[in-house]
Coordinates of C-alpha atoms in Angstrom, one line a residue:
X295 CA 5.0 14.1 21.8
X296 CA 4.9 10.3 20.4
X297 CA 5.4 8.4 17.2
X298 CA 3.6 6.3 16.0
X299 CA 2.8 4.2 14.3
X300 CA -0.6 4.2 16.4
X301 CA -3.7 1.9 16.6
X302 CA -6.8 3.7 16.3
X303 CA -8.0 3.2 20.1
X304 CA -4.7 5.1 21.0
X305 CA -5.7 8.4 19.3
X306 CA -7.1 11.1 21.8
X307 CA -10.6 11.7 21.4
X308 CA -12.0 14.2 18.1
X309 CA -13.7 16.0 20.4
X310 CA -10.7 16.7 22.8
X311 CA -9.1 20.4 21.8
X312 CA -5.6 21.0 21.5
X313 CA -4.0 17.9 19.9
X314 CA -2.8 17.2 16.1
X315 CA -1.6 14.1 14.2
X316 CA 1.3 14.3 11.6
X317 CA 1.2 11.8 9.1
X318 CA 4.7 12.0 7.2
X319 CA 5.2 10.8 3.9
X320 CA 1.5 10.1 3.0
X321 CA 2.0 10.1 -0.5
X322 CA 4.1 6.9 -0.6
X323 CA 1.3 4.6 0.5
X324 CA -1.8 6.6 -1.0
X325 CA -2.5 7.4 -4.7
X326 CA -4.6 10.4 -4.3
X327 CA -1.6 11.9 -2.0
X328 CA 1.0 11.1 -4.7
X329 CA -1.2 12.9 -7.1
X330 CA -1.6 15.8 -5.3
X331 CA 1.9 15.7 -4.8
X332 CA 2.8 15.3 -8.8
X333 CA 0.6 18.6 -8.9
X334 CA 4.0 20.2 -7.5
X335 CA 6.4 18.7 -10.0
X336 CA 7.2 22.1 -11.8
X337 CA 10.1 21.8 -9.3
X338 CA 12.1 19.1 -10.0
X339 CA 11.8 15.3 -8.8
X340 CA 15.5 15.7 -7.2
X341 CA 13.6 18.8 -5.1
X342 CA 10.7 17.4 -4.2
X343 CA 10.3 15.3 -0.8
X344 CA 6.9 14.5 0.7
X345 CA 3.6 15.3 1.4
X346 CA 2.8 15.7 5.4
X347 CA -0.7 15.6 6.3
X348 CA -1.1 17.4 9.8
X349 CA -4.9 17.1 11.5
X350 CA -5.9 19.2 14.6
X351 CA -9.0 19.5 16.3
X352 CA -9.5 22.8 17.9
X353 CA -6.4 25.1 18.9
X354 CA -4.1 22.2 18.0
X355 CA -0.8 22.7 16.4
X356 CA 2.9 21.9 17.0
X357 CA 4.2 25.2 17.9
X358 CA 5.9 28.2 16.3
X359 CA 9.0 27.2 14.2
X360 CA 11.0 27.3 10.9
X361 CA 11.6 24.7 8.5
X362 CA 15.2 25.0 6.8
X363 CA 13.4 24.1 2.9
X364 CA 10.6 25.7 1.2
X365 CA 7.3 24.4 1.9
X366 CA 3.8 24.4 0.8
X367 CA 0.9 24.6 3.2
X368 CA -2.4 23.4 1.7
X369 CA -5.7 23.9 4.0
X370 CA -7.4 20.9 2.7
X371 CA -10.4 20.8 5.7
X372 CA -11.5 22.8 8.2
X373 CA -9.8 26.7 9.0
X374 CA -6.5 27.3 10.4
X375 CA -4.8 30.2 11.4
X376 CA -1.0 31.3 10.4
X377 CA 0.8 33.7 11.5
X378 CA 4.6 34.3 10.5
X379 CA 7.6 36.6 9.9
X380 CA 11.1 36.7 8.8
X381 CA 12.2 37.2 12.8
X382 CA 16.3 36.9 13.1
X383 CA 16.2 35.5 16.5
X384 CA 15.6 31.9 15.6
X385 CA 16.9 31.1 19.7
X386 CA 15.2 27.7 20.5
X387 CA 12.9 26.5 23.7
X388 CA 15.5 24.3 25.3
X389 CA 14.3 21.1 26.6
X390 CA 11.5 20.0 24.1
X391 CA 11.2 17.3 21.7
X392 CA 10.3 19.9 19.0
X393 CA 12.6 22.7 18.0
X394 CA 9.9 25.7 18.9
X395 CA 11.2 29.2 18.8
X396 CA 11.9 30.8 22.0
X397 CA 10.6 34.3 21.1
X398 CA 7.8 34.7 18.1
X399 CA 7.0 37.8 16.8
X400 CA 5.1 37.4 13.8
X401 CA 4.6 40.1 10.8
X402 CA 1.8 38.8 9.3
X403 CA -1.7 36.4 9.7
X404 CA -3.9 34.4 7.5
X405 CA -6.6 32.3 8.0
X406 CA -6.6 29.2 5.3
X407 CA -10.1 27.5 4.1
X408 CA -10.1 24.6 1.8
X409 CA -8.1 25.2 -1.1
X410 CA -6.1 28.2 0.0
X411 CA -2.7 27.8 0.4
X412 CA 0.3 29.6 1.9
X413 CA 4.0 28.9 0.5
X414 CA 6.8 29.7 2.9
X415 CA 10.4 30.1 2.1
X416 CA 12.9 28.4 4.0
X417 CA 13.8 29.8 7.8
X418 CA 10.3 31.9 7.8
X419 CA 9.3 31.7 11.4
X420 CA 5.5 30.2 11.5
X421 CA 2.2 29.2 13.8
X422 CA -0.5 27.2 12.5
X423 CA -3.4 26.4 15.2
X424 CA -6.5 24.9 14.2
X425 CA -9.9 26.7 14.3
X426 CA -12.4 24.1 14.7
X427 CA -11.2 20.1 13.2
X428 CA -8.7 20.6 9.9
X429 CA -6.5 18.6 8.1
X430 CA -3.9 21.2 6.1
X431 CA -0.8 19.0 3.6
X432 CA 2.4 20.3 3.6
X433 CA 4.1 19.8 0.3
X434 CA 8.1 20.4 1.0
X435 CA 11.0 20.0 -0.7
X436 CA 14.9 18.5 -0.2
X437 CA 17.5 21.4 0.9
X438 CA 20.5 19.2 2.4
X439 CA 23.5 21.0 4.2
X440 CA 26.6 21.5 2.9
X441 CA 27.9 19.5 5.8
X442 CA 25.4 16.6 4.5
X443 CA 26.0 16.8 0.7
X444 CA 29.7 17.0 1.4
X445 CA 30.0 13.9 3.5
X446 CA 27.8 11.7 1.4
X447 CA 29.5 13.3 -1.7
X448 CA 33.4 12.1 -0.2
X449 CA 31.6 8.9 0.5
X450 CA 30.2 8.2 -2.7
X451 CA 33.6 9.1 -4.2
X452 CA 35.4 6.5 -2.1
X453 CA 33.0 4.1 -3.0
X454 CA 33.4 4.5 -6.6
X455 CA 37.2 4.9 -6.0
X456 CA 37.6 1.3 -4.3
X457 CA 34.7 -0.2 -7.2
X458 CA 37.2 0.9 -10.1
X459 CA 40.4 -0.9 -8.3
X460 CA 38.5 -3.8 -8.2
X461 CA 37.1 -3.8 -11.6
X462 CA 41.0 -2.7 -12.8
X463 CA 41.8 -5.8 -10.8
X464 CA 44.4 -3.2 -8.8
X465 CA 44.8 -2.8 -5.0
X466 CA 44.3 0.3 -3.4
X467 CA 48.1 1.6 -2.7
X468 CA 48.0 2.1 1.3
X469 CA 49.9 4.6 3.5
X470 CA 53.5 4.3 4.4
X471 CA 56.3 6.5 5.7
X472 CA 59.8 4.4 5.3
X473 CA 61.5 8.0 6.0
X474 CA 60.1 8.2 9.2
X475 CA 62.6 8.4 12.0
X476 CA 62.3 6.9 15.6
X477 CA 60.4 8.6 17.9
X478 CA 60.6 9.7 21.4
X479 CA 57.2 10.8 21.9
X480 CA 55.3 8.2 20.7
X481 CA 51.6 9.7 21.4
X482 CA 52.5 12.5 19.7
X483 CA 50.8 13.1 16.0
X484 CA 53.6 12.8 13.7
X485 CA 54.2 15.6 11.6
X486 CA 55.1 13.3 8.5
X487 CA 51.8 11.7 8.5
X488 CA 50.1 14.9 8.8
X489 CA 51.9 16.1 5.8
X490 CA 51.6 13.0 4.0
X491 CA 47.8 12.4 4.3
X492 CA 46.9 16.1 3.4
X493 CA 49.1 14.9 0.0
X494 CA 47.1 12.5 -0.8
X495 CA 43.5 14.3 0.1
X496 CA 44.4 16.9 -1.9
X497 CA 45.3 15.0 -4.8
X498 CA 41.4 13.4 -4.8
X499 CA 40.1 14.7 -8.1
X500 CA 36.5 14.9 -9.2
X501 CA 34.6 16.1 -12.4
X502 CA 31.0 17.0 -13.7
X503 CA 30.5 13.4 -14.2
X504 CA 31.2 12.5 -10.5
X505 CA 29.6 15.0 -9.2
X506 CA 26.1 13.9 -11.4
X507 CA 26.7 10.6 -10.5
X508 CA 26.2 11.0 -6.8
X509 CA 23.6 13.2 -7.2
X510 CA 21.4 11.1 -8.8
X511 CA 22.3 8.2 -6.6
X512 CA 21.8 10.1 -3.4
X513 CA 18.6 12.3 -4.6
X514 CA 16.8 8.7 -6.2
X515 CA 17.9 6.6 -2.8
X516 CA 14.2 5.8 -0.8
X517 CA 14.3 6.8 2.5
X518 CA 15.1 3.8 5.2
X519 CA 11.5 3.1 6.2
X520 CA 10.6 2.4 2.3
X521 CA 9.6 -1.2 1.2
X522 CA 8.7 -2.2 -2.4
X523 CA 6.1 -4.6 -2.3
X524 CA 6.5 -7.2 -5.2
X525 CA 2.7 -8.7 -6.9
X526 CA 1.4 -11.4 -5.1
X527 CA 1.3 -13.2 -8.5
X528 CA 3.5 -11.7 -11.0
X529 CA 2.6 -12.3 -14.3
X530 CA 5.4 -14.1 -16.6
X531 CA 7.1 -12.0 -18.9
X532 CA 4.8 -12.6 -21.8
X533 CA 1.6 -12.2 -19.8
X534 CA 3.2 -9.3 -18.3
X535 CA 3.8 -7.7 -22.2
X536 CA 0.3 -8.4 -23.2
X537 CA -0.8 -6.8 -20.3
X538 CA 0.7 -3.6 -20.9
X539 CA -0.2 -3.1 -24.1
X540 CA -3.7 -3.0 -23.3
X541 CA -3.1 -1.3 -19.5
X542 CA -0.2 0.6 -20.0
X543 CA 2.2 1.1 -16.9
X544 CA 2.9 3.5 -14.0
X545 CA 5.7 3.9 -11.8
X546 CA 5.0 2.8 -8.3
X547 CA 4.1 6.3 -6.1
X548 CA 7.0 4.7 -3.8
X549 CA 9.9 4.9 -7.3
X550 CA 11.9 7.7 -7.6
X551 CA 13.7 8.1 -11.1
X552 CA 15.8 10.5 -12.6
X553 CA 18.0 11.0 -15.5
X554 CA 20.6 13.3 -17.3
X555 CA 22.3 12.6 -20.6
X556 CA 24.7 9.6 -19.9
X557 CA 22.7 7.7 -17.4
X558 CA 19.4 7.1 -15.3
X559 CA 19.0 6.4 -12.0
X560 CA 16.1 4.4 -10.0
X561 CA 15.5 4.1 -6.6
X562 CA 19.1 4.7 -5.9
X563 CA 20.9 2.8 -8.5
X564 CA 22.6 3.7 -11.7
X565 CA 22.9 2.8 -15.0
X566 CA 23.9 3.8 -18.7
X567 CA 21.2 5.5 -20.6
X568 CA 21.9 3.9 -24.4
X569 CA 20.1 4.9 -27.4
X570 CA 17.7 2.5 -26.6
X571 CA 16.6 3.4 -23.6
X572 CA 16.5 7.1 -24.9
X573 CA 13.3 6.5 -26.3
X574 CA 11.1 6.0 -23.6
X575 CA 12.7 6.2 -20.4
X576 CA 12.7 10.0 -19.9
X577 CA 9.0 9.9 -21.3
X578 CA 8.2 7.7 -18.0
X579 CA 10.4 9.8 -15.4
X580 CA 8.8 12.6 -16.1
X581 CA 5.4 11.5 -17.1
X582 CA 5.5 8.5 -14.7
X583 CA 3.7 6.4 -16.7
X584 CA 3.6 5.2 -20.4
X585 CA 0.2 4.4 -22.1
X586 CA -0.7 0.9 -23.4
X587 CA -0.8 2.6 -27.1
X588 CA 2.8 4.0 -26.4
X589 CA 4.2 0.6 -25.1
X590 CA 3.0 -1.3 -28.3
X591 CA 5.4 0.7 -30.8
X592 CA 8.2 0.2 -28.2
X593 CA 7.6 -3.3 -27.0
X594 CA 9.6 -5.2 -29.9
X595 CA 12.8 -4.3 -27.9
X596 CA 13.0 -7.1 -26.1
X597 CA 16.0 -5.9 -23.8
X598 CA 13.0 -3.0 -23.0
X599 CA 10.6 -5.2 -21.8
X600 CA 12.6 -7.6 -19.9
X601 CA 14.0 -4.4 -18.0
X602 CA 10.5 -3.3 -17.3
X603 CA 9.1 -6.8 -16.3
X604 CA 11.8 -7.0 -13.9
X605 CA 11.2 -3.0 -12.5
X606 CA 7.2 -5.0 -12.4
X607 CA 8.8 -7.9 -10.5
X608 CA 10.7 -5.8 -7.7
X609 CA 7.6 -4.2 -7.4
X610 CA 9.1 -0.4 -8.9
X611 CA 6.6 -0.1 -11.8
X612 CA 2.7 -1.0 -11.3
X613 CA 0.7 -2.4 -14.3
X614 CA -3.5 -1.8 -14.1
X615 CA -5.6 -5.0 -13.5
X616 CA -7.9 -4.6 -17.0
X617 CA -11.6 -4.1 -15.9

């Protein structure tokens, strides 16, 4: 196995057998790949990750395995062949670069054609090998561990924890023990600070409100290889207004922006959701765009359209060249 990314002379012949190509997170650099993927959005954004594009020429695949989310597997071109089961032994070939199962005994098999499509629940162990060149998109979705929420949860509460000191203009109290007597083991884990921290953990309160508040942070945050690319010439704010109201506007297929009833969140930041902003900005999350008709009974908010010129500056929102 490699990753790429790959120059074209590096790829292995098409008319070599047993090789395939991933291609992860197509829909953040193509439009027609983020509109296949807003085909999906009857689960919700925070749900929804990516859509893979995996090509193979003949008998290629990547193995038999499990994905730990629910997944989508659309045959786009060519055949392939699946064959799955709910198997218990989910014991793993040591060694590889992959995690492919050690033992596969599959229940069931399909061939997909162009337009079939297979949806597999999470920890359903599956093969897909190519018959002849295909290209098949896998449409999955977000399903973090416990371990993983819980960690970025604490983390996002300390954060928030150390922002309100500083905003209270207070310092953070810090630990101390003046009851502590001398010791005469002094590797050993004191007892008093053992009892002491676990005070002070347990006290850590959080409410519905904390809990939202991360999730829309964490579930909105781009992934680490995402850049925005900002217009080459961005148009003033008054170009940019006039513009719009003959265009309309579109998030970018990279944005990610949700909401709930006290505040929205884009691209991994949050903010309050005022009356103001109540009027259009869940129309765009969820439709992610708003029509040049729409804009032009909202655009005499002023504090409206210098938010969305400066979404159109960072690059978040895209505006249609006029034809």
């Amino acid at each position: 196995m490699e990753h790429g990314p790959f120059a074209p002379e590096q790829l292995p012949s098409l008319k070599k057998r047993d090789w395939t190509l991933l291609v992860q997170g197509a829909n953040l650099h193509d439009d027609r790949a983020r509109a296949l993927l807003d085909r999906f959005r009857f689960i919700p954004d925070a749900r929804l990750d990516d859509l893979m594009i995996s090509y193979a020429t003949e008998g290629g695949g990547v193995g038999p395995h499990f994905d730990s989310y629910d997944v989508f597997l659309l045959q786009v071109h060519g055949k392939r062949r699946w064959r799955f089961g709910a198997q218990r032994d989910l014991t793993l070939k040591p060694g590889l670069p992959l995690k492919v199962l050690q033992h596969f005994d599959p229940q069931e098999e399909w061939v997909l054609e162009p337009g079939d499509m297979l949806y597999l629940p999470p920890h359903i162990a599956h093969d897909g090998v190519a018959e002849g060149e295909c290209m098949t998109c896998s449409i999955g979705f977000r399903a973090p561990s416990t371990s993983e929420l819980s960690g970025h949860f604490l983390y996002h509460l300390a954060e928030r924890l150390s922002e309100a000191d500083e905003r209270d203009g207070q310092v953070s109290p810090r630990y101390k023990d003046p009851a502590q007597p001398a010791v005469g083991n002094p590797a050993q884990l004191p007892p008093m600070l053992i009892d002491r921290v676990g005070s002070i953990l347990a006290g850590l309160t959080w409410n519905e409100k904390d809990v939202a508040s991360f999730l829309g942070t964490y579930l909105s945050e781009p992934k680490a290889n995402v850049v925005f690319d900002p217009p080459r010439r961005a148009l003033n704010e008054i170009r940019f207004i006039a513009r719009v109201k003959k265009s309309g506007l579109r998030l970018d297929k990279k944005t990610n922006l949700l909401y709930d009833g006290m505040s929205y969140f884009m691209n991994g930041e949050q903010e309050p959701l005022p009356p103001t902003l109540k009027k259009w900005l869940p129309e765009l999350a969820d439709r992610r765009y708003l029509e040049g008709k729409r804009f032009v009974t909202l655009s005499g908010d002023s504090s409206m359209t210098a938010l969305l010129h400066e979404w159109y500056c960072a690059g978040w929102i895209q505006v249609d060249e006029i034809v």
